[in-house]
Structures are given as structure tokens and as C-alpha cells.
Coordinates of C-alpha atoms and ligand atoms in Angstrom, one line a residue:
M710 CA 0.0 0.0 0.0
K711 CA 1.3 3.4 -0.9
I712 CA 0.2 6.5 1.0
L713 CA 0.9 10.1 -0.2
T714 CA 1.0 12.3 3.0
I715 CA 0.4 16.0 2.5
L716 CA 2.0 18.2 5.2
G717 CA 2.5 22.0 5.3
A718 CA 2.0 23.6 8.6
R719 CA 3.3 23.2 12.2
P720 CA 0.3 21.3 13.7
Q721 CA 0.4 18.9 10.8
F722 CA 4.0 18.0 11.4
I723 CA 3.2 17.3 15.1
K724 CA 0.3 15.1 14.2
A725 CA 2.2 13.3 11.5
G726 CA 5.0 12.5 14.0
S727 CA 2.8 9.8 15.6
V728 CA 1.2 8.4 12.4
S729 CA 4.5 8.2 10.5
R730 CA 6.1 6.3 13.4
E731 CA 3.2 3.8 13.1
I732 CA 3.5 3.5 9.4
A733 CA 7.2 2.7 9.7
K734 CA 6.3 -0.5 11.6
H735 CA 4.6 -1.9 8.5
K736 CA 6.9 -3.2 5.8
N737 CA 4.0 -3.4 3.4
I738 CA 3.2 0.3 3.6
E739 CA 5.2 2.9 1.7
E740 CA 4.8 6.5 2.8
I741 CA 5.7 9.3 0.4
I742 CA 5.7 12.7 2.2
V743 CA 5.0 15.9 0.4
H744 CA 5.8 19.2 2.2
T745 CA 3.9 22.0 0.6
G746 CA 6.2 24.7 2.1
Q747 CA 3.2 26.5 3.7
H748 CA 5.4 26.9 6.9
Y749 CA 9.0 27.4 6.0
D750 CA 11.0 29.0 8.8
A751 CA 13.4 26.4 10.4
N752 CA 11.6 26.8 13.8
M753 CA 8.2 26.4 12.2
S754 CA 9.1 23.3 10.1
D755 CA 12.6 21.6 10.1
I756 CA 12.8 21.4 13.8
F757 CA 9.7 19.1 14.0
F758 CA 11.1 16.7 11.4
D759 CA 14.4 16.5 13.2
E760 CA 13.3 16.1 16.8
M761 CA 10.2 13.9 16.1
Q762 CA 12.1 11.8 13.6
I763 CA 9.6 12.3 10.8
P764 CA 11.1 11.0 7.6
K765 CA 12.5 13.8 5.4
P766 CA 9.9 14.9 2.8
N767 CA 10.3 13.2 -0.5
Y768 CA 9.0 16.3 -2.2
F769 CA 9.3 20.0 -1.1
L770 CA 7.0 22.3 -3.0
G771 CA 8.1 25.6 -1.6
I772 CA 4.7 27.3 -1.6
G773 CA 4.4 29.5 1.4
G774 CA 3.7 33.2 2.4
K775 CA 1.0 33.7 -0.3
S776 CA -2.7 34.7 -0.3
H777 CA -5.2 31.8 0.2
G778 CA -6.0 31.5 -3.5
A779 CA -2.5 31.6 -4.8
M780 CA -1.2 29.2 -2.1
T781 CA -4.0 26.7 -2.5
G782 CA -4.0 26.9 -6.3
Q783 CA -0.3 26.4 -6.6
M784 CA -0.4 23.5 -4.2
I785 CA -3.1 21.8 -6.1
E786 CA -1.1 22.0 -9.3
K787 CA 2.1 20.7 -7.8
I788 CA 0.5 17.9 -5.6
E789 CA -1.3 16.7 -8.7
E790 CA 2.0 16.3 -10.6
V791 CA 3.4 14.3 -7.6
A792 CA 0.2 12.1 -7.4
L793 CA 0.2 11.4 -11.1
K794 CA 3.9 10.3 -10.8
E795 CA 3.6 8.3 -7.6
K796 CA 0.1 6.7 -8.2
P797 CA -0.6 6.3 -4.4
D798 CA -3.5 4.1 -3.1
W799 CA -4.3 6.8 -0.6
I800 CA -3.8 10.5 -0.1
M801 CA -3.6 11.4 3.6
V802 CA -4.4 14.9 4.9
Y803 CA -4.4 16.3 8.4
G804 CA -6.6 19.0 10.0
D805 CA -7.8 22.1 8.3
T806 CA -5.1 24.2 6.6
N807 CA -4.8 25.3 3.0
S808 CA -2.4 22.3 2.5
T809 CA -5.2 20.0 3.7
L810 CA -7.7 21.4 1.2
A811 CA -5.2 21.3 -1.7
G812 CA -4.5 17.6 -1.0
A813 CA -8.2 16.8 -0.8
I814 CA -9.0 18.5 -4.1
V815 CA -6.2 16.6 -5.9
A816 CA -7.4 13.2 -4.4
S817 CA -11.0 13.8 -5.5
K818 CA -10.1 14.9 -9.0
L819 CA -7.7 12.0 -9.6
H820 CA -10.1 9.4 -7.9
I821 CA -7.6 8.5 -5.3
K822 CA -8.9 7.5 -1.9
L823 CA -8.7 10.3 0.6
A824 CA -8.0 9.7 4.4
H825 CA -8.8 12.8 6.5
I826 CA -7.3 12.8 10.0
E827 CA -9.1 15.1 12.4
A828 CA -12.3 15.0 10.4
G829 CA -15.7 16.3 11.5
L830 CA -14.6 19.3 13.6
R831 CA -16.7 22.4 13.3
S832 CA -16.5 25.9 14.8
F833 CA -19.8 26.9 12.9
N834 CA -18.0 30.1 11.9
M835 CA -17.6 30.3 8.1
Q836 CA -15.5 33.4 8.4
M837 CA -12.6 31.1 9.5
P838 CA -10.5 29.8 6.6
E839 CA -10.1 26.6 8.6
E840 CA -13.9 26.0 8.8
V841 CA -14.1 26.2 5.0
N842 CA -11.1 23.9 4.5
R843 CA -12.6 21.3 6.9
I844 CA -16.1 21.3 5.4
L845 CA -14.8 20.9 1.8
T846 CA -12.2 18.3 2.8
D847 CA -14.7 16.2 4.7
R848 CA -17.2 16.2 1.8
V849 CA -14.8 14.4 -0.6
S850 CA -13.0 12.2 2.0
T851 CA -13.2 8.4 1.7
V852 CA -12.4 7.6 5.3
L853 CA -13.1 10.3 7.9
F854 CA -11.0 9.7 11.0
C855 CA -12.8 11.7 13.8
P856 CA -11.0 12.5 17.0
T857 CA -14.1 12.8 19.2
E858 CA -17.7 11.7 19.4
T859 CA -18.7 15.3 18.9
A860 CA -17.0 15.3 15.5
V861 CA -18.9 12.1 14.5
E862 CA -22.2 13.8 15.5
N863 CA -21.3 17.0 13.6
L864 CA -20.9 14.9 10.4
K865 CA -24.2 13.0 11.0
A866 CA -26.0 16.3 11.4
E867 CA -24.7 17.4 8.0
G868 CA -26.0 14.2 6.4
F869 CA -22.8 12.2 6.3
P870 CA -21.9 9.5 5.4
F871 CA -22.5 10.2 1.7
S872 CA -22.8 7.1 -0.4
L873 CA -24.5 8.6 -3.4
T874 CA -22.6 6.7 -6.0
T875 CA -21.1 3.3 -5.9
N876 CA -17.6 4.7 -6.2
H877 CA -17.8 7.2 -3.3
K878 CA -18.7 5.5 -0.1
Q879 CA -17.6 7.2 3.1
L880 CA -16.5 5.5 6.3
I881 CA -16.7 7.6 9.5
T882 CA -14.9 6.3 12.5
N883 CA -13.9 7.8 15.9
V884 CA -10.3 6.6 16.5
G885 CA -9.4 9.2 19.1
D886 CA -6.9 12.1 18.7
V887 CA -3.5 11.6 17.2
M888 CA -2.3 14.6 19.4
Q889 CA -3.0 12.5 22.4
D890 CA -0.7 9.8 21.0
G891 CA 2.0 12.4 20.5
A892 CA 1.6 14.0 24.0
M893 CA 1.9 10.6 25.7
F894 CA 4.9 9.5 23.6
Y895 CA 7.0 12.7 23.6
K896 CA 6.2 13.7 27.3
N897 CA 9.3 11.8 28.5
L898 CA 11.5 13.5 25.9
A899 CA 10.5 17.1 26.9
V900 CA 13.3 19.6 26.9
K901 CA 13.7 22.6 29.1
P902 CA 13.9 25.6 26.8
S903 CA 17.1 27.6 26.9
I904 CA 15.1 30.8 27.6
I905 CA 14.0 29.2 30.9
Q906 CA 17.6 28.3 31.8
T907 CA 18.9 31.8 31.3
S908 CA 16.0 34.1 32.4
K909 CA 14.6 34.8 35.8
A910 CA 11.5 32.8 34.8
N911 CA 9.3 31.9 37.7
I912 CA 9.4 28.2 37.0
Q913 CA 6.0 26.5 37.4
N914 CA 4.2 29.7 38.0
Y915 CA 4.0 31.3 34.6
I916 CA 1.3 31.5 32.0
L917 CA 2.0 30.0 28.6
C918 CA 0.4 31.9 25.8
T919 CA 0.1 31.7 22.0
I920 CA -1.8 34.0 19.5
H921 CA -1.9 33.4 15.8
R922 CA -5.4 32.9 14.5
A923 CA -6.5 35.1 11.6
E924 CA -9.6 36.2 13.4
N925 CA -7.4 37.8 16.1
T926 CA -4.3 38.9 14.1
D927 CA -6.3 40.5 11.3
D928 CA -8.6 42.5 13.5
E929 CA -6.8 45.4 15.1
I930 CA -9.4 45.9 17.9
R931 CA -9.4 42.3 18.9
L932 CA -5.6 42.1 18.8
K933 CA -5.3 45.3 20.9
N934 CA -7.8 44.0 23.5
I935 CA -6.0 40.7 23.8
F936 CA -2.5 42.1 24.1
E937 CA -3.6 44.9 26.5
S938 CA -5.2 42.2 28.7
L939 CA -2.2 40.0 28.6
N940 CA 0.1 42.9 29.4
E941 CA -2.1 43.7 32.4
I942 CA -2.0 40.1 33.7
A943 CA 1.8 40.0 33.2
K944 CA 2.2 42.7 35.8
E945 CA 1.5 40.0 38.4
K946 CA 2.3 36.7 36.7
Q947 CA 4.9 36.0 34.1
V948 CA 3.4 35.4 30.6
I949 CA 5.7 33.5 28.2
L950 CA 4.6 33.9 24.6
P951 CA 6.4 32.0 21.8
L952 CA 5.4 34.3 19.0
H953 CA 4.1 33.0 15.6
P954 CA 5.7 34.9 12.7
R955 CA 2.3 36.0 11.4
T956 CA 1.6 37.8 14.7
K957 CA 5.1 39.1 14.9
K958 CA 4.8 40.8 11.5
I959 CA 1.4 42.4 12.5
L960 CA 2.6 43.6 16.0
K961 CA 5.5 45.4 14.4
N962 CA 3.2 47.8 12.8
L963 CA 1.0 48.4 15.8
K964 CA 2.0 50.5 18.7
L965 CA 0.9 48.2 21.5
N966 CA 2.2 48.2 25.1
I967 CA 3.6 44.7 25.5
E968 CA 6.5 45.5 27.7
N969 CA 5.5 43.1 30.5
L970 CA 5.3 40.0 28.3
T971 CA 8.1 37.5 27.9
I972 CA 8.1 37.2 24.1
I973 CA 10.2 34.4 22.6
D974 CA 10.7 32.9 19.2
P975 CA 8.6 29.8 18.3
V976 CA 10.0 26.7 20.0
G977 CA 10.1 23.1 18.9
Y978 CA 7.6 20.5 20.1
L979 CA 9.9 19.0 22.8
E980 CA 10.4 22.5 24.4
M981 CA 6.8 23.3 23.9
I982 CA 5.7 20.2 25.8
W983 CA 8.1 21.2 28.7
L984 CA 6.5 24.7 28.7
I985 CA 3.0 23.2 28.9
D986 CA 3.9 20.7 31.5
N987 CA 5.4 23.3 33.8
C988 CA 3.0 26.2 33.4
S989 CA 0.1 27.0 35.7
L990 CA -2.3 28.2 33.0
V991 CA -2.6 28.2 29.2
M992 CA -4.1 31.2 27.3
T993 CA -4.3 30.7 23.6
D994 CA -6.2 30.9 20.3
S995 CA -4.5 27.7 19.1
G996 CA -6.6 24.6 18.4
G997 CA -4.0 22.1 19.3
L998 CA -2.8 23.8 22.4
Q999 CA -6.3 23.8 24.0
K1000 CA -6.1 20.0 24.0
E1001 CA -2.5 19.8 25.1
A1002 CA -3.4 21.9 28.1
Y1003 CA -5.9 19.3 29.0
F1004 CA -3.5 16.4 28.3
F1005 CA -1.0 18.0 30.7
E1006 CA -3.8 18.8 33.2
K1007 CA -3.6 22.6 32.9
P1008 CA -6.6 25.0 32.8
C1009 CA -7.0 26.8 29.5
I1010 CA -8.5 30.2 28.7
T1011 CA -9.3 30.4 25.0
L1012 CA -9.1 33.7 23.2
R1013 CA -11.7 32.9 20.6
D1014 CA -15.5 33.2 20.4
E1015 CA -16.0 29.5 19.7
T1016 CA -14.0 26.3 19.7
E1017 CA -14.1 22.9 17.9
W1018 CA -13.1 21.2 21.2
V1019 CA -16.5 21.8 22.9
E1020 CA -16.1 18.9 25.3
L1021 CA -13.3 20.9 27.1
V1022 CA -15.7 23.8 27.7
E1023 CA -18.5 21.6 28.8
C1024 CA -16.4 19.9 31.4
G1025 CA -15.0 23.2 32.7
A1026 CA -11.4 22.6 31.7
N1027 CA -11.5 25.4 29.1
T1028 CA -13.1 28.9 29.3
L1029 CA -14.0 30.8 26.1
V1030 CA -13.5 34.5 26.4
G1031 CA -13.1 35.8 22.9
A1032 CA -11.2 39.1 22.7
D1033 CA -13.3 40.8 25.4
K1034 CA -11.0 42.5 27.9
K1035 CA -13.4 42.2 30.8
K1036 CA -14.0 38.5 30.2
I1037 CA -10.2 37.8 29.7
L1038 CA -9.3 39.4 33.0
E1039 CA -12.2 37.8 34.9
A1040 CA -11.3 34.3 33.6
Y1041 CA -7.7 34.9 34.6
K1042 CA -8.8 36.0 38.2
T1043 CA -11.2 33.1 38.7
H1044 CA -9.4 30.2 37.0
Q1045 CA -8.8 27.1 39.0
P1046 CA -6.5 24.1 38.6
L1047 CA -8.0 21.1 36.9
T1048 CA -9.4 18.5 39.3
T1049 CA -9.3 14.7 39.3
T1050 CA -12.8 14.8 37.8
H1051 CA -11.5 16.5 34.7
Q1052 CA -8.6 14.2 34.4
S1053 CA -10.7 11.0 34.6
L1054 CA -12.7 12.0 31.6
D1055 CA -11.6 10.0 28.5
L1056 CA -12.2 12.7 25.9
Y1057 CA -9.6 12.0 23.3
G1058 CA -9.0 8.3 23.2
D1059 CA -6.3 6.0 24.6
G1060 CA -3.2 7.3 22.8
K1061 CA -3.6 4.6 20.1
A1062 CA -5.3 6.7 17.4
S1063 CA -2.4 6.2 14.9
E1064 CA -2.5 2.5 15.3
K1065 CA -6.2 2.4 14.7
I1066 CA -5.9 4.6 11.6
I1067 CA -3.3 2.4 10.0
R1068 CA -5.2 -0.8 10.8
K1069 CA -8.4 0.7 9.2
L1070 CA -6.5 1.7 6.1
L1071 CA -5.1 -1.8 5.7
E1072 CA -8.5 -3.4 6.2
Y1073 CA -10.3 -1.0 3.8
Ligands
LIG892 C1 -1.9 28.2 9.3 C2 -3.3 27.7 9.2 C3 -3.9 27.7 10.6 C4 -3.0 27.0 11.6 C5 -1.6 27.6 11.5 C6 -0.7 26.8 12.4 C7 -4.5 28.1 7.0 C8 -5.5 28.9 6.4 N1 -4.2 28.4 8.3 O1 -2.0 29.6 9.7 O2 -5.1 27.0 10.5 O3 -3.6 27.2 12.9 O4 -1.1 27.5 10.2 O5 0.4 27.5 12.8 O6 -3.9 27.2 6.5 N2 5.0 32.8 8.1 C9 6.4 33.0 8.3 N3 7.1 31.8 8.4 C10 6.6 30.6 8.4 C11 5.2 30.5 8.3 C12 4.4 31.6 8.2 O7 6.9 34.1 8.2 O8 7.3 29.6 8.5 C13 4.2 34.1 8.0 C14 4.1 34.5 6.6 O9 4.1 35.9 6.5 C15 2.7 34.1 6.2 C16 2.0 34.2 7.5 O10 2.9 33.9 8.5 O11 2.2 34.8 5.1 C17 0.8 33.3 7.6 O12 1.2 32.0 7.3 P1 0.0 31.0 6.7 O13 0.6 29.6 6.5 O14 -0.7 31.6 5.6 O15 -1.0 30.9 7.9 P2 -0.9 30.7 9.4 O16 -1.4 31.9 10.1 O17 0.5 30.1 9.8
LIG893 N1 3.7 24.6 19.1 C1 5.1 24.5 19.1 N2 5.9 25.6 19.3 C2 5.4 26.8 19.4 C3 4.0 27.0 19.4 C4 3.2 25.9 19.2 O1 5.6 23.3 19.0 O2 6.2 27.8 19.5 C5 2.8 23.5 18.9 C6 1.7 23.3 19.9 O3 2.2 22.7 21.1 C7 0.8 22.4 19.2 C8 0.9 22.9 17.8 O4 2.1 23.6 17.7 O5 1.2 21.1 19.3 C9 -0.2 23.8 17.5 O6 0.0 24.5 16.4 P1 -0.6 25.9 16.2 O7 -1.0 26.5 17.4 O8 0.4 26.7 15.3 O9 -1.8 25.6 15.2 P2 -3.4 25.1 15.5 O10 -3.4 24.0 16.4 O11 -4.1 26.3 16.1 O12 -3.9 24.8 14.1

């Protein structure tokens, strides 16, 4: 069996770490990795391949830093060339980025079976590029690997599975979350970041924060509210913020008071895991980090109006505050450590999602 894996952005490298490790156990599976180049800085890309021992990409397309249309269009053209040459049995895509959508379109046009990992998630906000990418990818997927029961229910509510023709029958299956696999596997390999070794960081009593989502970075008022609130909080508790290059570029042109924040460059996954495991609170607009906070038993305040990971909000592990200053400060003041009740919930599977995914593909 030959799988053409499409990767392009940071969270996809992290998810692929666990699945590629599983694929490597099977002599009868060949994985060909295509890196679209959507993320290209060494600390947004290469570092993950190195430290998670993901095989070096067989193809690097070099398509990053462009508008949505240009990026997705150029990826479709190049991935199609690779797929025609390699003739894979499956194209495998992760999550909801432009690289995901490009891979999905190529698979559907060339009649190659499409496996979508992290299928069925919805924010119900069509303004988000990620929501559009997910909906379109799910619609043409052959096997939809859902990470949660909520994701399965979302698909059912939209009329999935579609089996309108004999040659497009969809299989929907909840295998758990591949990020849970990764967190469990890499936890013991966590590395203390050099910034912590050298700074006066108050180890184990800092807030870990990330901001990069378009709905925040591309809206000056939201971004201002978020950073002013964080700066206020940082007067009493250290806020460590590994800054995404997108946010860095936008902040440069805004005159915001962020002097109290500890802003660092993006870190690799092993350092990130250390930062999560040792913080007292996570504040983020990231999708993946909301779950990782829970895996490492940390409360999370989410700087978005909605989340795909609703089960975390329902159980009280995550508080949604949007970009509202009052709500952000209130959530910070009232946050509580997670309790044993939160930890006993089995929300994202048993850490064997990758194994289940590969078994299903072999059976299909
Ligand atoms: C993308 C995903 C988003 C995901 C995020 C993970 C889409 C539509 N969005 O957002 O869902 O949460 O990745 O991090 O696919 N840049 C660099 N160096 C890099 C990468 C990006 O400088 O290595 C800068 C470039 O100016 C680029 C901008 O960041 O134009 C945005 O990058 P892009 O890949 O378009 O979107 P992300 O915001 O990273
Ligand atoms: N991450 C990382 N280094 C950083 C910031 C994030 O390794 O400096 C990891 C984070 O722990 C998570 C993944 O990147 O595993 C999430 O990616 P991101 O927040 O960029 O995207 P999203 O999940 O929102 O799509």
C-alpha cells in the first residue's frame, strides 16, 4: 500500500509524527511525504522533522507566504503532478489548513482514496478559513478519522456519510486524537527551553500563551484588546509567549504596550511540551494547544469566540473569552487548577489513534 501524505503547517508535522512512526512499523506500507512549504522557517518546520524523527519529505513544493487562492491553487497544481507520478493508493491529509484542502482536491479529481485525519470538527464560523477547509475536505474524503464523538455527531448532522454513488462510499470512525498519542509518547522527551535556563522565569508559576489565528491577528481591535489584557496580567504573573511569525509581523506595525510580556521565538515541540507541562495556566487561540493543556492537566483560557473542542468547555477545563478585555481578566482571576474529575474523563482516546488509523486503512 502506498500513502501520499500531505503536510505543510506546524500542527500537521506534530500530528504526522505519531502516524509516520506507526506506518514505519509496517513493511507493506510505503509513505511518500509531500511538504507544501506553507510553513518554511526552520523553527516552524525543520525542527519538527528533526526532533520527532519524521522521515525527510520526498517532495518539497516551496509554496508559502502567499494569499489563500495563490497558495491553495499552486499547491493543487504541484500535488497533482506528484500524485500522477507516484500513483498512491491513498492521499492522507491532516486538520484544516490550506495544504489539507489542496491535497483533498487533488485526491478527489484523480479518484484517489482520501483519508482525513481530524475529520468532523466544526466551529460553525464560516469566516474562519479553517472551517471552509474542513467542510470541503470532509465532503470528498473516503475515510473520515474523527478525534471525538462530537466530530462524528457533527458529520451525521450534516447528512454524512455520503454514499450517493457506488464509487464514493464514506466511512466515518472515531479513532481518538493523534495529538493524544504524541503528547503521551513525547512527554518523557520534553526539553527545558534555553530561555528558561537563562531568564529569571518563575518556573511552574507562569502562563503559557500563543496567539496566531487570523480572526485575532487580522482584527486590530481584537488584537489590541488581547495584548492589553495579557500585558495587564503579566504585571502580576509571568506570561511566556512563543510568537508565531504571522503575529510578529502584525505587531511590528501596531504600537501596543507589551513590555511586561516575555516574548520568545517559536519553539520546537519538545520544548513546547516542557513549557505546557510546567506552566500553571494556558491562554491561547490555538486549536492544538487547547487539547494539550488538558493532556497536561492545565486549565485553559481560549481567546476565541468558539471552539471545535467543545467537550473541554462543557467539562469546565476550558473557558471561552473571545477578545473581550473584561472576560479575559475575569477568567484569569477566577481560573482554578484542573481536578481529578476533569482528568478522569476519557475525551480524546487512549493514545492509540495512529495504530487504529493504519489498521483501518489496511482493512479497507
Ligand atoms: C496556518 C493555518 C492555521 C493554523 C496555523 C498553524 C491556514 C488557512 N491556516 O495559519 O489554521 O492554525 O497555520 O500555525 O492554512 N510565516 C512565516 N514563516 C513561516 C510560516 C508563516 O513568516 O514559517 C508568516 C508569513 O508571513 C505568512 C503568514 O505567516 O504569510 C501566515 O502563514 P500561513 O501559513 O498563511 O497561515 P498561518 O497563520 O500560519
Ligand atoms: N507549538 C510548538 N511551538 C510553538 C507553538 C506551538 O511546538 O512555539 C505546537 C503546539 O504545542 C501544538 C501545535 O504547535 O502542538 C499547534 O500549532 P498551532 O497553534 O500553530 O496551530 P493550531 O493547532 O491552532 O492549528
